[in-house]
Coordinates of C-alpha atoms in Angstrom, one line a residue:
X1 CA 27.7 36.3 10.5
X2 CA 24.3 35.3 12.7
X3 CA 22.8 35.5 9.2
X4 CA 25.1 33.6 7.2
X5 CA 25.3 30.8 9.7
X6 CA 21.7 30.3 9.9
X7 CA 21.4 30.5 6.5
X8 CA 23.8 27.8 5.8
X9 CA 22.1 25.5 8.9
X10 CA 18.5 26.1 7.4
X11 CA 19.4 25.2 4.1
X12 CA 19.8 22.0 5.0
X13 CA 16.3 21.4 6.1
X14 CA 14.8 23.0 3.0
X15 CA 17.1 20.6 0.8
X16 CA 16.3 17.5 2.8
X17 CA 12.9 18.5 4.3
X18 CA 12.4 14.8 6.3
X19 CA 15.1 16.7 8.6
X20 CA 13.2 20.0 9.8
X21 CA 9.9 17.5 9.5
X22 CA 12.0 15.6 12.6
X23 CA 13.3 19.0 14.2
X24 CA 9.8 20.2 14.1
X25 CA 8.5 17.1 15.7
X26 CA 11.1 17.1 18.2
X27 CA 10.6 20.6 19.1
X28 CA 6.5 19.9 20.0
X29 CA 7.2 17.7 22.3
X30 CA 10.3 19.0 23.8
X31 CA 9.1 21.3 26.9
X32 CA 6.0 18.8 27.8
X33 CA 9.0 16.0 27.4
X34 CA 11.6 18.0 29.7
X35 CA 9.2 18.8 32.5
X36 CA 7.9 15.2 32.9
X37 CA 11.0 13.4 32.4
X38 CA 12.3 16.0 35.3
X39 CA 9.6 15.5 37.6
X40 CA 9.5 12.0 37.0
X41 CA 12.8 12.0 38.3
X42 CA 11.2 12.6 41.9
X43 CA 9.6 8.9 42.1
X44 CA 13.0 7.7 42.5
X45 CA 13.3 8.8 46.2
X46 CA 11.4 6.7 48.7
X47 CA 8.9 8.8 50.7
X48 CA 11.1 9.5 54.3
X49 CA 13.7 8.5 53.1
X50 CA 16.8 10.1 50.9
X51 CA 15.8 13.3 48.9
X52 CA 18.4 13.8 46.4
X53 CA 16.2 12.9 43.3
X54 CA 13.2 15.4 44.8
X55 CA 16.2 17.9 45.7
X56 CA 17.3 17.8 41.6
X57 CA 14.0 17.6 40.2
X58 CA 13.1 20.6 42.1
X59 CA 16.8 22.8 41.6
X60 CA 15.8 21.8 37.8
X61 CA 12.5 23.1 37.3
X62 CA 13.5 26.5 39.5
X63 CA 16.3 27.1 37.0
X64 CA 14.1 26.5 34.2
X65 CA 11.8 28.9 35.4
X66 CA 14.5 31.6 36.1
X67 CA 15.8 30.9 32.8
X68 CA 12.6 31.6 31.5
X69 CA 12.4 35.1 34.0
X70 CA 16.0 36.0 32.8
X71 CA 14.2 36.1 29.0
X72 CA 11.8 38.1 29.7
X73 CA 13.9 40.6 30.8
X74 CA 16.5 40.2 27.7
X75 CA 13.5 40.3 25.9
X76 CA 12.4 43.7 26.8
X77 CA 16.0 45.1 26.3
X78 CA 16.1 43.6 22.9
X79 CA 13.0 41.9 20.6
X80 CA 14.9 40.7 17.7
X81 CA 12.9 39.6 15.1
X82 CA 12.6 36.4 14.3
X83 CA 14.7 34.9 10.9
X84 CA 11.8 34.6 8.4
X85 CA 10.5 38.4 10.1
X86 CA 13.5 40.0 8.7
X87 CA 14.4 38.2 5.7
X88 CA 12.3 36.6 2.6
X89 CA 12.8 32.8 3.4
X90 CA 10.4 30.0 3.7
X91 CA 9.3 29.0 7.1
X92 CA 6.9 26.0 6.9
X93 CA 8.2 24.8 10.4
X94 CA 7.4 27.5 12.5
X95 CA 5.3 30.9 12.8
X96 CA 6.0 32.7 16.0
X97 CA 6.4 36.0 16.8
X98 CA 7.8 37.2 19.6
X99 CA 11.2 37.8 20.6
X100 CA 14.0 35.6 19.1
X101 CA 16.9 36.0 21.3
X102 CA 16.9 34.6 23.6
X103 CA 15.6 31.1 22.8
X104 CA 13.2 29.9 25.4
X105 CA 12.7 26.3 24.3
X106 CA 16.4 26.3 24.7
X107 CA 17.1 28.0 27.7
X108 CA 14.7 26.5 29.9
X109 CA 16.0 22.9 28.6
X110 CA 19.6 24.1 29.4
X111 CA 19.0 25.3 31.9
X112 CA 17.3 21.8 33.7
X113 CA 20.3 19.7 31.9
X114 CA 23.0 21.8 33.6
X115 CA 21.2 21.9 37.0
X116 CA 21.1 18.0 37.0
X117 CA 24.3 17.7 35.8
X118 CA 25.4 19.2 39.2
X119 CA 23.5 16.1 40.9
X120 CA 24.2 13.2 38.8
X121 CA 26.8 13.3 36.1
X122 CA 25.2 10.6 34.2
X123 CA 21.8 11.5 34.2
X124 CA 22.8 14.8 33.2
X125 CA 24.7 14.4 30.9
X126 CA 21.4 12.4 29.3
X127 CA 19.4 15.2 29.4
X128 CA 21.9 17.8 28.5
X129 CA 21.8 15.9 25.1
X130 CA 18.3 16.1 24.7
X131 CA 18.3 19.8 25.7
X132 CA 21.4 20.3 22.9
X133 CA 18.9 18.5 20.8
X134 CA 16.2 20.9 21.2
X135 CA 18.4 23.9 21.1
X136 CA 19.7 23.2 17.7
X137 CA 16.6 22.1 16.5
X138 CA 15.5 25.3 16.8
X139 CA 17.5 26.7 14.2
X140 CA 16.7 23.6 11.7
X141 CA 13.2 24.6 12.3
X142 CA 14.2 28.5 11.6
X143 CA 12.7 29.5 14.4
X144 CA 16.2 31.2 15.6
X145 CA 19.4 32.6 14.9
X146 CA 22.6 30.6 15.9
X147 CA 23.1 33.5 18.0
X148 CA 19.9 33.1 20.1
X149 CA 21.1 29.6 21.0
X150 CA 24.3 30.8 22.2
X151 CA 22.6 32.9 24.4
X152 CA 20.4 30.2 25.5
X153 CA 23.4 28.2 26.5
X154 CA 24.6 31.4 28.7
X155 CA 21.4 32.0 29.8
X156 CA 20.3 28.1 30.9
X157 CA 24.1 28.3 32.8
X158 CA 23.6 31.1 35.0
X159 CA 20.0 29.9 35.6
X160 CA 21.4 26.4 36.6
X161 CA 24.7 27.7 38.6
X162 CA 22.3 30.5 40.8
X163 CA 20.0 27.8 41.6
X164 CA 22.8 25.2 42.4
X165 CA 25.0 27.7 44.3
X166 CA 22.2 30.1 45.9
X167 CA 19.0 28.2 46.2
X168 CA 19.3 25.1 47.7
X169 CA 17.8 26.1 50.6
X170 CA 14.8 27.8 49.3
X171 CA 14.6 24.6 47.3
X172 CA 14.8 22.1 49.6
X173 CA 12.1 23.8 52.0
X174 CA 9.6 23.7 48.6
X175 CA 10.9 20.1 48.5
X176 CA 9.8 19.6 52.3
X177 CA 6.3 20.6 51.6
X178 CA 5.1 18.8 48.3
X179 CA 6.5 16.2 49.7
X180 CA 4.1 16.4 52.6
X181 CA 1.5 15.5 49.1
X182 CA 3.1 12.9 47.2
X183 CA 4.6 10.9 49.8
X184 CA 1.4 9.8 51.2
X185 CA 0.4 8.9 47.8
X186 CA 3.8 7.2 46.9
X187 CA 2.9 5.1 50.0
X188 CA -0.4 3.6 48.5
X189 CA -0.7 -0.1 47.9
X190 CA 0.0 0.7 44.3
X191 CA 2.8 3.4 44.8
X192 CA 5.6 0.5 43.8
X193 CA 4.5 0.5 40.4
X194 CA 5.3 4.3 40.4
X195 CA 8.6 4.5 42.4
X196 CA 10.9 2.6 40.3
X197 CA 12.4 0.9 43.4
X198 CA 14.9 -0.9 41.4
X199 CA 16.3 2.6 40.4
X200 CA 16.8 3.7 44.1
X201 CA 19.3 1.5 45.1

């Protein structure tokens, strides 16, 4: 069924190949992308004042990285092969090797959509269609079975709703000391070009 599916979604990339051209494209610049466009989300909270944007940039990167810590472990129990590793198709858009399931493009991306999604339902909801992006990109790309993404989504959940639920506080006292950094710096004569004041209100 994994097979079949993939087979059916890859085709379509081989038959129009402009599409896994854009996948593959999209999938270079996905995790640089994600972790900016999360971090960046930090500038929008005035130094002393509100932390909410800090509190979700930070919530978001910790359940990307546990995402990423919950793969490692899946992929000690299980290193599936890769699509083009166990059957004779062409691969021109990607060549790794390790472990296909889970997906860790996917999962960490998941994973920082859902966590902001618990912050700010718009914003959210922005990213999460980036990350869905990503994910399925990585099948166009035949880097992974439809399977692995499924997973991914799993995985990127839990990450997200253990963070949320369990480590805000750990969070918010990591938030309390790089803040101790970048507020100073956020407070320089040219920090309003960099805080997006407009965005704050």
């Amino acid at each position: 069924m994994d097979w079949r599916l993939f087979h059916g979604i890859y085709s379509l990339s081989l038959h129009h190949h402009w599409l896994g051209t854009f996948f593959s494209d999209v999938e270079k610049a996905s995790i640089p992308f994600m972790v900016i466009a999360t971090a960046a989300l930090w500038l929008l909270d005035r130094p002393g004042g509100p932390r909410k944007w800090k509190l979700a940039a930070g919530s978001a990167l910790t359940s990307a990285g546990l995402a990423l810590l919950i793969n490692v472990v899946l992929h000690s129990l299980w290193d599936r092969p890769r699509p083009y590793e166990t059957h004779v198709i062409p691969h021109p858009w990607s060549t790794s090797t390790d472990a296909s399931f889970p997906s860790d493009h996917a999962s960490a991306s998941l994973a920082i959509a859902f966590t902001l999604l618990a912050f700010d339902l718009p914003v959210g909801i922005v990213f999460l269609v980036v990350a869905l992006l990503i994910a399925v990109g990585r099948v166009f790309i035949g880097a992974h079975y439809p399977g692995d993404i499924a997973a991914s989504i799993v995985v990127g959940a839990v990450a997200a709703a253990v963070v949320v639920r369990f480590g805000r506080a750990v969070v918010a006292f990591l938030v309390r000391i790089v803040e101790r950094v970048t507020d100073p710096l956020l407070r320089h004569p040219l920090a309003p070009r960099l805080a997006f004041p407009a965005l704050d209100r």
